[in-house]
Amino acid sequence: MAASPRALFRLVVASARSRVLLLPPPARPLLGARACSTGAQFHYLAVQKTGTQQNVGLIQLNRPQALNALCEGLMEELRRALEAMENDPQVGAIVITGSQKAFAAGADIKEMQNKGFQECYSSGFLSGWDKVSTVRKPVIAAVNGYALGGGCELAMMCDIIYAGEKAQFGQPEILLGTIPGAGGTQRLTRAVGKSLAMEMVLTGDRISAAEAKEAGLVSKVFPVDKLLNAAIACAEKIASNSKLVAAMAKESVNAAFETTLAEGTRTEKRLFYATFATDDRREGMTAFVEKRKAKFTDS
Ligand code: HXC
C-alpha cells in the first residue's frame, strides 16, 4: 500500500528526527487549488512543498491499488503539478516518489489493452509524457519498489535517481508483445550501455537497486525508509543555489545526451558566458572573496 499523505508525512518526520529536517503537515495545500491553473485538486497524486525553506516540490504518485500504474489521468495530473512547480518561484527542485512497494509499475496496461495503431498514432499516445523531461527545474526520482516499463522511463526522465535498496528496475514490455515507448530504449542505453540495456529490453528481466547503482542508472542507494529524506535533502541542497544558474547547468548537462562533443562544449561555453550576465554569478564569486555565504536572488 502507498502511504497516505499523512502517513507519508509521519514517515518523513520520523526518519528526519535525527537529521533536523522540518516538514510541513500534509494538510497544508502545496500546489493545490490555489496554485494550479485549473483549480482542481489531485486525485492520483499527493503534492506539497517541503524542506526547511519550503523550496522543494514533493510529488507522491498515489494510486496504490494499481501499483501507481501510470494511467492517462495520473499523467495529466503529473503534468499539471510540474507546471505549477515550474511557475512557483519558491520551488528550486522537485522530488517525484511513489510508495514503498512501487514507484510505478508501468503505463496502465488495462488502458492500453484495446487500443489500435490508428488511435495511438492519431492521438499522439504518450506524447504528453515529454513534459517530465522538459521541466527546467531539477527533478529527483526517489524510487522504492517497482520501477517497471513506463515507471522506469519516468524515473529516467528525471535528472537524478535515488533508489531504496529493494527497488527493482525493468523494461518488461517485450513480455507484453510491445517495446518501451517513452524513451526506455534510448535513455536506458545511454545510462547503462548497450549490453545491459539490450538484455533488459529483450528479456524483460529486472535489475536490483545495487545492480542499477553499479551500472550508473542511479546515483545513490539508501535503506527503504531513509530514501525520501535523502532525496529531499539533495533537493534542498540544489534549491539553496541560484535557480537561474541551476537551470543553465541542467540545460548544459542535458546537451551531452543530445549532441556531439563539439556542439555540447559550445553550448556549455555559451551558457557559462551567460552566467556572467547574472547577479548570482557576481554574488557567488564576491561572497567567496569576502569569505561569506552567498545570498542568491535568482537573478
Ligand atoms: C495496470 C497494473 C499494472 C499496470 C500492476 N497493476 N501493474 N494495472 N497496469 N502496469 C495492477 C494489477 O492488475 C493489480 O490490480 C494490482 O496492480 C496489483 O498488481 P499485482 O500483479 O497483483 O501485484 P504483484 O503480484 O505484487 O506483482 C507486481 C508486479 C506486477 C510484478 C509489478 O503487477 C506486474 O508485472 N505488473 C506489470 C508490469 C509491467 O509489465 N509494466 C510495463 C507496462 S507496459 P487488480 O485490480 O488486477 O488486482 C509499459 C509501456 C510503456 O509501461 C510505454 C511507454 C510509457
mmCIF file of C-alpha atoms and ligand atoms in Angstrom:
data_model
loop_
_atom_site.group_PDB
_atom_site.id
_atom_site.type_symbol
_atom_site.label_atom_id
_atom_site.label_comp_id
_atom_site.label_asym_id
_atom_site.label_seq_id
_atom_site.Cartn_x
_atom_site.Cartn_y
_atom_site.Cartn_z
ATOM 1 C CA MET A 1 0.000 0.000 0.000
ATOM 2 C CA ALA A 2 1.180 3.512 -0.770
ATOM 3 C CA ALA A 3 1.439 5.814 2.192
ATOM 4 C CA SER A 4 -1.398 8.294 2.550
ATOM 5 C CA PRO A 5 -0.230 11.908 2.563
ATOM 6 C CA ARG A 6 -0.494 11.958 6.370
ATOM 7 C CA ALA A 7 1.317 8.630 6.722
ATOM 8 C CA LEU A 8 3.958 9.912 4.315
ATOM 9 C CA PHE A 9 4.363 12.997 6.473
ATOM 10 C CA ARG A 10 4.735 10.867 9.634
ATOM 11 C CA LEU A 11 7.283 8.662 7.894
ATOM 12 C CA VAL A 12 9.316 11.625 6.756
ATOM 13 C CA VAL A 13 9.199 13.351 10.116
ATOM 14 C CA ALA A 14 10.063 10.142 11.974
ATOM 15 C CA SER A 15 13.088 9.417 9.887
ATOM 16 C CA ALA A 16 14.046 13.082 9.813
ATOM 17 C CA ARG A 17 14.275 13.434 13.587
ATOM 18 C CA SER A 18 17.942 12.600 13.668
ATOM 19 C CA ARG A 19 18.598 14.933 10.742
ATOM 20 C CA VAL A 20 16.686 18.025 11.789
ATOM 21 C CA LEU A 21 14.559 18.157 8.681
ATOM 22 C CA LEU A 22 11.360 20.054 9.312
ATOM 23 C CA LEU A 23 8.410 19.341 7.094
ATOM 24 C CA PRO A 24 5.019 20.960 6.940
ATOM 25 C CA PRO A 25 1.900 18.964 7.714
ATOM 26 C CA PRO A 26 0.418 17.484 4.542
ATOM 27 C CA ALA A 27 -2.818 19.320 5.235
ATOM 28 C CA ARG A 28 -1.085 22.470 4.049
ATOM 29 C CA PRO A 29 -2.088 22.718 0.414
ATOM 30 C CA LEU A 30 1.101 22.779 -1.504
ATOM 31 C CA LEU A 31 0.280 23.258 -5.067
ATOM 32 C CA GLY A 32 -3.361 22.575 -4.743
ATOM 33 C CA ALA A 33 -6.332 24.568 -5.756
ATOM 34 C CA ARG A 34 -4.744 27.985 -5.433
ATOM 35 C CA ALA A 35 -1.548 27.309 -7.344
ATOM 36 C CA CYS A 36 -2.937 25.167 -10.139
ATOM 37 C CA SER A 37 -4.321 26.901 -13.163
ATOM 38 C CA THR A 38 -7.287 24.548 -13.382
ATOM 39 C CA GLY A 39 -8.092 24.969 -9.713
ATOM 40 C CA ALA A 40 -8.753 21.241 -9.446
ATOM 41 C CA GLN A 41 -7.436 19.024 -6.662
ATOM 42 C CA PHE A 42 -5.308 15.986 -7.401
ATOM 43 C CA HIS A 43 -6.842 12.545 -7.395
ATOM 44 C CA TYR A 44 -3.809 10.389 -8.207
ATOM 45 C CA LEU A 45 -1.106 12.480 -6.547
ATOM 46 C CA ALA A 46 -0.200 13.922 -3.170
ATOM 47 C CA VAL A 47 1.577 17.198 -3.795
ATOM 48 C CA GLN A 48 3.203 19.512 -1.300
ATOM 49 C CA LYS A 49 6.028 21.937 -0.733
ATOM 50 C CA THR A 50 8.554 20.771 1.810
ATOM 51 C CA GLY A 51 12.038 21.362 3.233
ATOM 52 C CA THR A 52 13.047 23.886 5.869
ATOM 53 C CA GLN A 53 12.722 26.704 3.348
ATOM 54 C CA GLN A 54 9.605 25.239 1.703
ATOM 55 C CA ASN A 55 11.555 25.289 -1.524
ATOM 56 C CA VAL A 56 11.218 21.632 -2.531
ATOM 57 C CA GLY A 57 8.205 20.453 -4.504
ATOM 58 C CA LEU A 58 7.268 16.907 -3.493
ATOM 59 C CA ILE A 59 5.023 14.798 -5.726
ATOM 60 C CA GLN A 60 3.937 11.383 -4.499
ATOM 61 C CA LEU A 61 2.270 9.099 -7.040
ATOM 62 C CA ASN A 62 -0.725 7.835 -5.148
ATOM 63 C CA ARG A 63 -2.624 5.114 -6.966
ATOM 64 C CA PRO A 64 -1.846 2.203 -4.650
ATOM 65 C CA GLN A 65 -4.498 -0.217 -5.910
ATOM 66 C CA ALA A 66 -2.727 -0.343 -9.281
ATOM 67 C CA LEU A 67 0.858 -0.032 -8.004
ATOM 68 C CA ASN A 68 0.924 3.502 -9.383
ATOM 69 C CA ALA A 69 0.299 2.347 -12.944
ATOM 70 C CA LEU A 70 0.563 5.498 -14.998
ATOM 71 C CA CYS A 71 -2.924 5.956 -16.394
ATOM 72 C CA GLU A 72 -3.734 8.977 -18.522
ATOM 73 C CA GLY A 73 -5.415 10.758 -15.613
ATOM 74 C CA LEU A 74 -2.345 10.359 -13.431
ATOM 75 C CA MET A 75 -0.016 11.610 -16.146
ATOM 76 C CA GLU A 76 -2.281 14.582 -16.793
ATOM 77 C CA GLU A 77 -2.148 15.455 -13.088
ATOM 78 C CA LEU A 78 1.613 14.997 -13.059
ATOM 79 C CA ARG A 79 1.936 17.469 -15.926
ATOM 80 C CA ARG A 80 -0.252 19.929 -14.037
ATOM 81 C CA ALA A 81 1.701 19.541 -10.795
ATOM 82 C CA LEU A 82 5.017 20.005 -12.597
ATOM 83 C CA GLU A 83 3.729 23.073 -14.380
ATOM 84 C CA ALA A 84 2.590 24.579 -11.082
ATOM 85 C CA MET A 85 6.013 23.926 -9.574
ATOM 86 C CA GLU A 86 7.767 25.415 -12.586
ATOM 87 C CA ASN A 87 5.703 28.553 -12.092
ATOM 88 C CA ASP A 88 6.258 28.744 -8.330
ATOM 89 C CA PRO A 89 9.292 30.972 -7.691
ATOM 90 C CA GLN A 90 9.791 29.448 -4.241
ATOM 91 C CA VAL A 91 10.404 25.938 -5.601
ATOM 92 C CA GLY A 92 14.030 25.243 -6.510
ATOM 93 C CA ALA A 93 13.916 21.480 -7.021
ATOM 94 C CA ILE A 94 11.305 18.758 -7.322
ATOM 95 C CA VAL A 95 11.141 15.215 -5.929
ATOM 96 C CA ILE A 96 8.908 12.565 -7.506
ATOM 97 C CA THR A 97 8.294 9.449 -5.451
ATOM 98 C CA GLY A 98 5.836 6.558 -5.160
ATOM 99 C CA SER A 99 5.096 4.092 -2.380
ATOM 100 C CA GLN A 100 7.439 1.637 -0.686
ATOM 101 C CA LYS A 101 6.032 -1.140 -2.890
ATOM 102 C CA ALA A 102 6.035 0.676 -6.212
ATOM 103 C CA PHE A 103 7.450 3.820 -7.712
ATOM 104 C CA ALA A 104 5.302 2.906 -10.727
ATOM 105 C CA ALA A 105 4.553 -0.487 -12.308
ATOM 106 C CA GLY A 106 4.395 0.983 -15.791
ATOM 107 C CA ALA A 107 1.913 2.538 -18.134
ATOM 108 C CA ASP A 108 -1.619 1.326 -17.452
ATOM 109 C CA ILE A 109 -1.901 -1.987 -19.313
ATOM 110 C CA LYS A 110 -5.677 -2.102 -18.881
ATOM 111 C CA GLU A 111 -5.976 1.285 -20.564
ATOM 112 C CA MET A 112 -3.726 0.198 -23.442
ATOM 113 C CA GLN A 113 -5.174 -3.286 -23.926
ATOM 114 C CA ASN A 114 -7.724 -2.427 -26.609
ATOM 115 C CA LYS A 115 -6.013 0.451 -28.357
ATOM 116 C CA GLY A 116 -5.244 0.181 -32.062
ATOM 117 C CA PHE A 117 -2.468 1.682 -34.155
ATOM 118 C CA GLN A 118 -4.630 4.418 -35.636
ATOM 119 C CA GLU A 119 -5.788 5.617 -32.222
ATOM 120 C CA CYS A 120 -2.215 5.618 -30.855
ATOM 121 C CA TYR A 121 -0.833 7.418 -33.888
ATOM 122 C CA SER A 122 -3.600 9.976 -34.350
ATOM 123 C CA SER A 123 -3.802 10.919 -30.690
ATOM 124 C CA GLY A 124 -0.023 11.041 -30.204
ATOM 125 C CA PHE A 125 -0.439 8.491 -27.387
ATOM 126 C CA LEU A 126 2.150 9.124 -24.614
ATOM 127 C CA SER A 127 3.480 12.309 -26.193
ATOM 128 C CA GLY A 128 2.279 14.235 -23.131
ATOM 129 C CA TRP A 129 4.858 12.376 -21.055
ATOM 130 C CA ASP A 130 7.531 14.620 -22.547
ATOM 131 C CA LYS A 131 6.584 17.317 -20.047
ATOM 132 C CA VAL A 132 8.565 15.483 -17.362
ATOM 133 C CA SER A 133 11.794 15.659 -19.343
ATOM 134 C CA THR A 134 11.345 19.299 -20.318
ATOM 135 C CA VAL A 135 10.907 20.753 -16.830
ATOM 136 C CA ARG A 136 13.659 23.330 -16.342
ATOM 137 C CA LYS A 137 13.946 22.892 -12.577
ATOM 138 C CA PRO A 138 15.989 19.906 -11.340
ATOM 139 C CA VAL A 139 13.879 16.787 -10.708
ATOM 140 C CA ILE A 140 14.894 13.879 -8.470
ATOM 141 C CA ALA A 141 13.202 10.471 -8.670
ATOM 142 C CA ALA A 142 13.103 8.700 -5.290
ATOM 143 C CA VAL A 143 12.439 5.095 -6.274
ATOM 144 C CA ASN A 144 11.292 2.427 -3.831
ATOM 145 C CA GLY A 145 9.882 -0.875 -5.095
ATOM 146 C CA TYR A 146 8.962 -1.464 -8.715
ATOM 147 C CA ALA A 147 10.026 0.931 -11.451
ATOM 148 C CA LEU A 148 8.900 -1.046 -14.477
ATOM 149 C CA GLY A 149 8.203 -0.107 -18.066
ATOM 150 C CA GLY A 150 6.836 3.422 -18.081
ATOM 151 C CA GLY A 151 7.774 3.633 -14.377
ATOM 152 C CA CYS A 152 11.416 3.086 -15.197
ATOM 153 C CA GLU A 153 11.072 5.509 -18.097
ATOM 154 C CA LEU A 154 9.510 8.121 -15.826
ATOM 155 C CA ALA A 155 12.428 7.774 -13.381
ATOM 156 C CA MET A 156 14.879 8.113 -16.255
ATOM 157 C CA MET A 157 13.205 11.346 -17.409
ATOM 158 C CA CYS A 158 14.228 12.816 -14.047
ATOM 159 C CA ASP A 159 17.673 14.359 -13.570
ATOM 160 C CA ILE A 160 18.826 12.289 -10.613
ATOM 161 C CA ILE A 161 17.645 8.854 -9.485
ATOM 162 C CA TYR A 162 17.987 7.822 -5.841
ATOM 163 C CA ALA A 163 16.863 4.261 -5.064
ATOM 164 C CA GLY A 164 15.739 2.385 -1.977
ATOM 165 C CA GLU A 165 17.685 -0.837 -1.534
ATOM 166 C CA LYS A 166 14.692 -3.000 -2.530
ATOM 167 C CA ALA A 167 13.959 -1.089 -5.734
ATOM 168 C CA GLN A 168 13.712 -3.042 -8.973
ATOM 169 C CA PHE A 169 14.135 -1.526 -12.413
ATOM 170 C CA GLY A 170 12.970 -3.159 -15.615
ATOM 171 C CA GLN A 171 11.594 -2.733 -19.115
ATOM 172 C CA PRO A 172 9.252 -5.731 -19.355
ATOM 173 C CA GLU A 173 7.293 -4.502 -22.406
ATOM 174 C CA ILE A 174 8.644 -7.378 -24.522
ATOM 175 C CA LEU A 175 6.650 -9.758 -22.312
ATOM 176 C CA LEU A 176 3.503 -7.854 -23.345
ATOM 177 C CA GLY A 177 4.347 -8.037 -27.033
ATOM 178 C CA THR A 178 5.470 -4.428 -27.303
ATOM 179 C CA ILE A 179 8.540 -2.292 -26.705
ATOM 180 C CA PRO A 180 9.303 0.682 -24.442
ATOM 181 C CA GLY A 181 7.545 3.778 -25.786
ATOM 182 C CA ALA A 182 8.587 6.632 -23.518
ATOM 183 C CA GLY A 183 12.343 6.701 -24.030
ATOM 184 C CA GLY A 184 13.269 3.347 -22.466
ATOM 185 C CA THR A 185 15.381 2.077 -25.339
ATOM 186 C CA GLN A 186 17.146 5.432 -25.560
ATOM 187 C CA ARG A 187 17.683 6.670 -22.009
ATOM 188 C CA LEU A 188 18.425 3.223 -20.575
ATOM 189 C CA THR A 189 21.022 2.586 -23.264
ATOM 190 C CA ARG A 190 22.703 5.921 -22.606
ATOM 191 C CA ALA A 191 22.663 5.272 -18.855
ATOM 192 C CA VAL A 192 23.840 1.649 -18.633
ATOM 193 C CA GLY A 193 25.366 0.891 -22.041
ATOM 194 C CA LYS A 194 24.251 -1.325 -24.887
ATOM 195 C CA SER A 195 24.751 -4.795 -23.487
ATOM 196 C CA LEU A 196 22.755 -4.412 -20.266
ATOM 197 C CA ALA A 197 20.085 -2.281 -21.978
ATOM 198 C CA MET A 198 19.671 -4.898 -24.711
ATOM 199 C CA GLU A 199 19.488 -7.669 -22.131
ATOM 200 C CA MET A 200 16.832 -5.863 -20.097
ATOM 201 C CA VAL A 201 14.750 -4.808 -23.109
ATOM 202 C CA LEU A 202 14.985 -8.181 -24.894
ATOM 203 C CA THR A 203 14.381 -10.429 -21.859
ATOM 204 C CA GLY A 204 12.229 -8.208 -19.671
ATOM 205 C CA ASP A 205 14.458 -9.138 -16.720
ATOM 206 C CA ARG A 206 14.654 -6.684 -13.853
ATOM 207 C CA ILE A 207 17.756 -5.369 -12.114
ATOM 208 C CA SER A 208 18.128 -4.619 -8.408
ATOM 209 C CA ALA A 209 18.984 -1.269 -6.876
ATOM 210 C CA ALA A 210 22.564 -2.455 -6.322
ATOM 211 C CA GLU A 211 22.879 -3.509 -9.963
ATOM 212 C CA ALA A 212 21.340 -0.222 -11.079
ATOM 213 C CA LYS A 213 23.891 1.641 -8.982
ATOM 214 C CA GLU A 214 26.750 -0.380 -10.373
ATOM 215 C CA ALA A 215 25.512 0.251 -13.924
ATOM 216 C CA GLY A 216 25.183 4.010 -13.384
ATOM 217 C CA LEU A 217 21.399 4.155 -13.650
ATOM 218 C CA VAL A 218 21.046 5.504 -10.105
ATOM 219 C CA SER A 219 23.476 7.696 -8.239
ATOM 220 C CA LYS A 220 22.836 6.513 -4.649
ATOM 221 C CA VAL A 221 21.073 3.689 -2.812
ATOM 222 C CA PHE A 222 19.514 4.092 0.659
ATOM 223 C CA PRO A 223 17.633 1.980 3.187
ATOM 224 C CA VAL A 224 13.960 1.995 2.184
ATOM 225 C CA ASP A 225 12.816 4.306 4.989
ATOM 226 C CA LYS A 226 15.679 6.764 4.516
ATOM 227 C CA LEU A 227 15.238 7.237 0.786
ATOM 228 C CA LEU A 228 12.707 10.047 0.750
ATOM 229 C CA ASN A 229 14.564 12.191 3.270
ATOM 230 C CA ALA A 230 17.779 11.700 1.355
ATOM 231 C CA ALA A 231 16.094 12.817 -1.860
ATOM 232 C CA ILE A 232 14.546 15.841 -0.131
ATOM 233 C CA ALA A 233 17.911 16.745 1.414
ATOM 234 C CA CYS A 234 19.526 16.612 -2.023
ATOM 235 C CA ALA A 235 16.707 18.739 -3.451
ATOM 236 C CA GLU A 236 17.164 21.273 -0.620
ATOM 237 C CA LYS A 237 20.854 21.494 -1.373
ATOM 238 C CA ILE A 238 20.100 22.150 -5.048
ATOM 239 C CA ALA A 239 17.363 24.657 -4.193
ATOM 240 C CA SER A 240 19.752 26.650 -1.995
ATOM 241 C CA ASN A 241 21.767 27.597 -5.087
ATOM 242 C CA SER A 242 20.700 30.048 -7.774
ATOM 243 C CA LYS A 243 17.617 28.674 -9.524
ATOM 244 C CA LEU A 244 18.555 30.569 -12.639
ATOM 245 C CA VAL A 245 22.065 29.125 -12.803
ATOM 246 C CA ALA A 246 20.814 25.637 -11.836
ATOM 247 C CA ALA A 247 18.538 25.709 -14.889
ATOM 248 C CA MET A 248 21.528 26.608 -17.047
ATOM 249 C CA ALA A 249 23.589 23.797 -15.512
ATOM 250 C CA LYS A 250 20.768 21.325 -16.177
ATOM 251 C CA GLU A 251 20.408 22.510 -19.762
ATOM 252 C CA SER A 252 24.123 22.097 -20.312
ATOM 253 C CA VAL A 253 24.334 18.563 -18.853
ATOM 254 C CA ASN A 254 21.315 17.537 -20.937
ATOM 255 C CA ALA A 255 23.064 18.778 -24.067
ATOM 256 C CA ALA A 256 25.560 15.942 -23.511
ATOM 257 C CA PHE A 257 22.782 13.472 -24.396
ATOM 258 C CA GLU A 258 21.569 15.258 -27.460
ATOM 259 C CA THR A 259 24.517 16.423 -29.478
ATOM 260 C CA THR A 260 28.171 15.928 -30.420
ATOM 261 C CA LEU A 261 31.013 16.712 -28.020
ATOM 262 C CA ALA A 262 31.996 19.753 -30.081
ATOM 263 C CA GLU A 263 28.459 21.162 -30.154
ATOM 264 C CA GLY A 264 27.933 20.237 -26.499
ATOM 265 C CA THR A 265 31.029 22.076 -25.347
ATOM 266 C CA ARG A 266 29.964 25.084 -27.445
ATOM 267 C CA THR A 267 26.566 25.034 -25.729
ATOM 268 C CA GLU A 268 28.327 24.795 -22.377
ATOM 269 C CA LYS A 269 30.591 27.739 -23.158
ATOM 270 C CA ARG A 270 27.623 29.902 -24.223
ATOM 271 C CA LEU A 271 25.773 29.087 -21.017
ATOM 272 C CA PHE A 272 28.934 29.616 -18.959
ATOM 273 C CA TYR A 273 29.330 33.079 -20.506
ATOM 274 C CA ALA A 274 25.636 33.705 -19.880
ATOM 275 C CA THR A 275 26.130 33.214 -16.155
ATOM 276 C CA PHE A 276 28.316 36.322 -16.296
ATOM 277 C CA ALA A 277 25.182 38.284 -17.154
ATOM 278 C CA THR A 278 23.563 37.270 -13.857
ATOM 279 C CA ASP A 279 23.621 38.898 -10.426
ATOM 280 C CA ASP A 280 24.029 35.468 -8.896
ATOM 281 C CA ARG A 281 27.376 34.809 -10.610
ATOM 282 C CA ARG A 282 28.700 38.132 -9.304
ATOM 283 C CA GLU A 283 27.274 37.442 -5.824
ATOM 284 C CA GLY A 284 28.712 33.894 -5.728
ATOM 285 C CA MET A 285 32.244 34.983 -6.564
ATOM 286 C CA THR A 286 32.076 38.117 -4.405
ATOM 287 C CA ALA A 287 30.865 36.044 -1.442
ATOM 288 C CA PHE A 288 33.799 33.672 -1.906
ATOM 289 C CA VAL A 289 36.298 36.544 -1.951
ATOM 290 C CA GLU A 290 34.640 38.155 1.091
ATOM 291 C CA LYS A 291 34.622 34.783 2.902
ATOM 292 C CA ARG A 292 30.857 34.729 3.462
ATOM 293 C CA LYS A 293 27.943 32.617 2.309
ATOM 294 C CA ALA A 294 26.411 33.703 -0.981
ATOM 295 C CA LYS A 295 22.899 35.132 -0.981
ATOM 296 C CA PHE A 296 21.427 34.228 -4.338
ATOM 297 C CA THR A 297 18.448 36.123 -5.676
ATOM 298 C CA ASP A 298 17.741 34.009 -8.767
ATOM 299 C CA SER A 299 18.510 36.969 -10.955
HETATM 300 C C1 HXC B 1 -2.340 -1.708 -14.907
HETATM 301 C C2 HXC B 1 -1.419 -2.781 -13.115
HETATM 302 C C3 HXC B 1 -0.118 -2.621 -13.640
HETATM 303 C C4 HXC B 1 -0.005 -1.930 -14.892
HETATM 304 C C5 HXC B 1 0.046 -3.668 -11.782
HETATM 305 N N1 HXC B 1 -1.258 -3.425 -11.961
HETATM 306 N N2 HXC B 1 0.766 -3.187 -12.792
HETATM 307 N N3 HXC B 1 -2.519 -2.326 -13.737
HETATM 308 N N4 HXC B 1 -1.144 -1.511 -15.472
HETATM 309 N N5 HXC B 1 1.172 -1.689 -15.449
HETATM 310 C C6 HXC B 1 -2.370 -3.802 -11.077
HETATM 311 C C7 HXC B 1 -2.705 -5.242 -11.166
HETATM 312 O O1 HXC B 1 -3.538 -5.508 -12.273
HETATM 313 C C8 HXC B 1 -3.419 -5.456 -9.851
HETATM 314 O O2 HXC B 1 -4.711 -4.937 -9.898
HETATM 315 C C9 HXC B 1 -2.650 -4.537 -8.911
HETATM 316 O O3 HXC B 1 -1.993 -3.586 -9.734
HETATM 317 C C10 HXC B 1 -1.596 -5.270 -8.112
HETATM 318 O O4 HXC B 1 -0.779 -5.973 -9.011
HETATM 319 P P1 HXC B 1 -0.373 -7.499 -8.807
HETATM 320 O O5 HXC B 1 0.094 -8.006 -10.107
HETATM 321 O O6 HXC B 1 -1.488 -8.267 -8.157
HETATM 322 O O7 HXC B 1 0.815 -7.358 -7.756
HETATM 323 P P2 HXC B 1 2.072 -8.311 -7.581
HETATM 324 O O8 HXC B 1 1.671 -9.739 -7.649
HETATM 325 O O9 HXC B 1 2.758 -7.830 -6.341
HETATM 326 O O10 HXC B 1 3.021 -8.027 -8.854
HETATM 327 C C11 HXC B 1 3.604 -6.778 -9.001
HETATM 328 C C12 HXC B 1 4.161 -6.623 -10.447
HETATM 329 C C13 HXC B 1 3.037 -6.938 -11.455
HETATM 330 C C14 HXC B 1 5.323 -7.583 -10.651
HETATM 331 C C15 HXC B 1 4.654 -5.190 -10.581
HETATM 332 O O11 HXC B 1 1.863 -6.165 -11.113
HETATM 333 C C16 HXC B 1 3.379 -6.626 -12.864
HETATM 334 O O12 HXC B 1 4.096 -7.374 -13.531
HETATM 335 N N6 HXC B 1 2.851 -5.520 -13.386
HETATM 336 C C17 HXC B 1 3.038 -5.143 -14.786
HETATM 337 C C18 HXC B 1 4.423 -4.600 -15.001
HETATM 338 C C19 HXC B 1 4.630 -4.220 -16.468
HETATM 339 O O13 HXC B 1 4.510 -5.064 -17.343
HETATM 340 N N7 HXC B 1 4.888 -2.972 -16.693
HETATM 341 C C20 HXC B 1 5.044 -2.444 -18.074
HETATM 342 C C21 HXC B 1 3.736 -1.946 -18.561
HETATM 343 S S1 HXC B 1 3.826 -1.505 -20.238
HETATM 344 P P3 HXC B 1 -6.022 -5.907 -9.982
HETATM 345 O O14 HXC B 1 -7.152 -4.972 -9.828
HETATM 346 O O15 HXC B 1 -5.959 -6.546 -11.322
HETATM 347 O O16 HXC B 1 -5.844 -6.874 -8.858
HETATM 348 C C22 HXC B 1 4.511 -0.004 -20.222
HETATM 349 C C23 HXC B 1 4.668 0.570 -21.591
HETATM 350 C C24 HXC B 1 5.437 1.786 -21.520
HETATM 351 O O17 HXC B 1 4.838 0.547 -19.241
HETATM 352 C C25 HXC B 1 5.226 2.556 -22.748
HETATM 353 C C26 HXC B 1 5.525 3.974 -22.518
HETATM 354 C C27 HXC B 1 5.025 4.544 -21.284
#
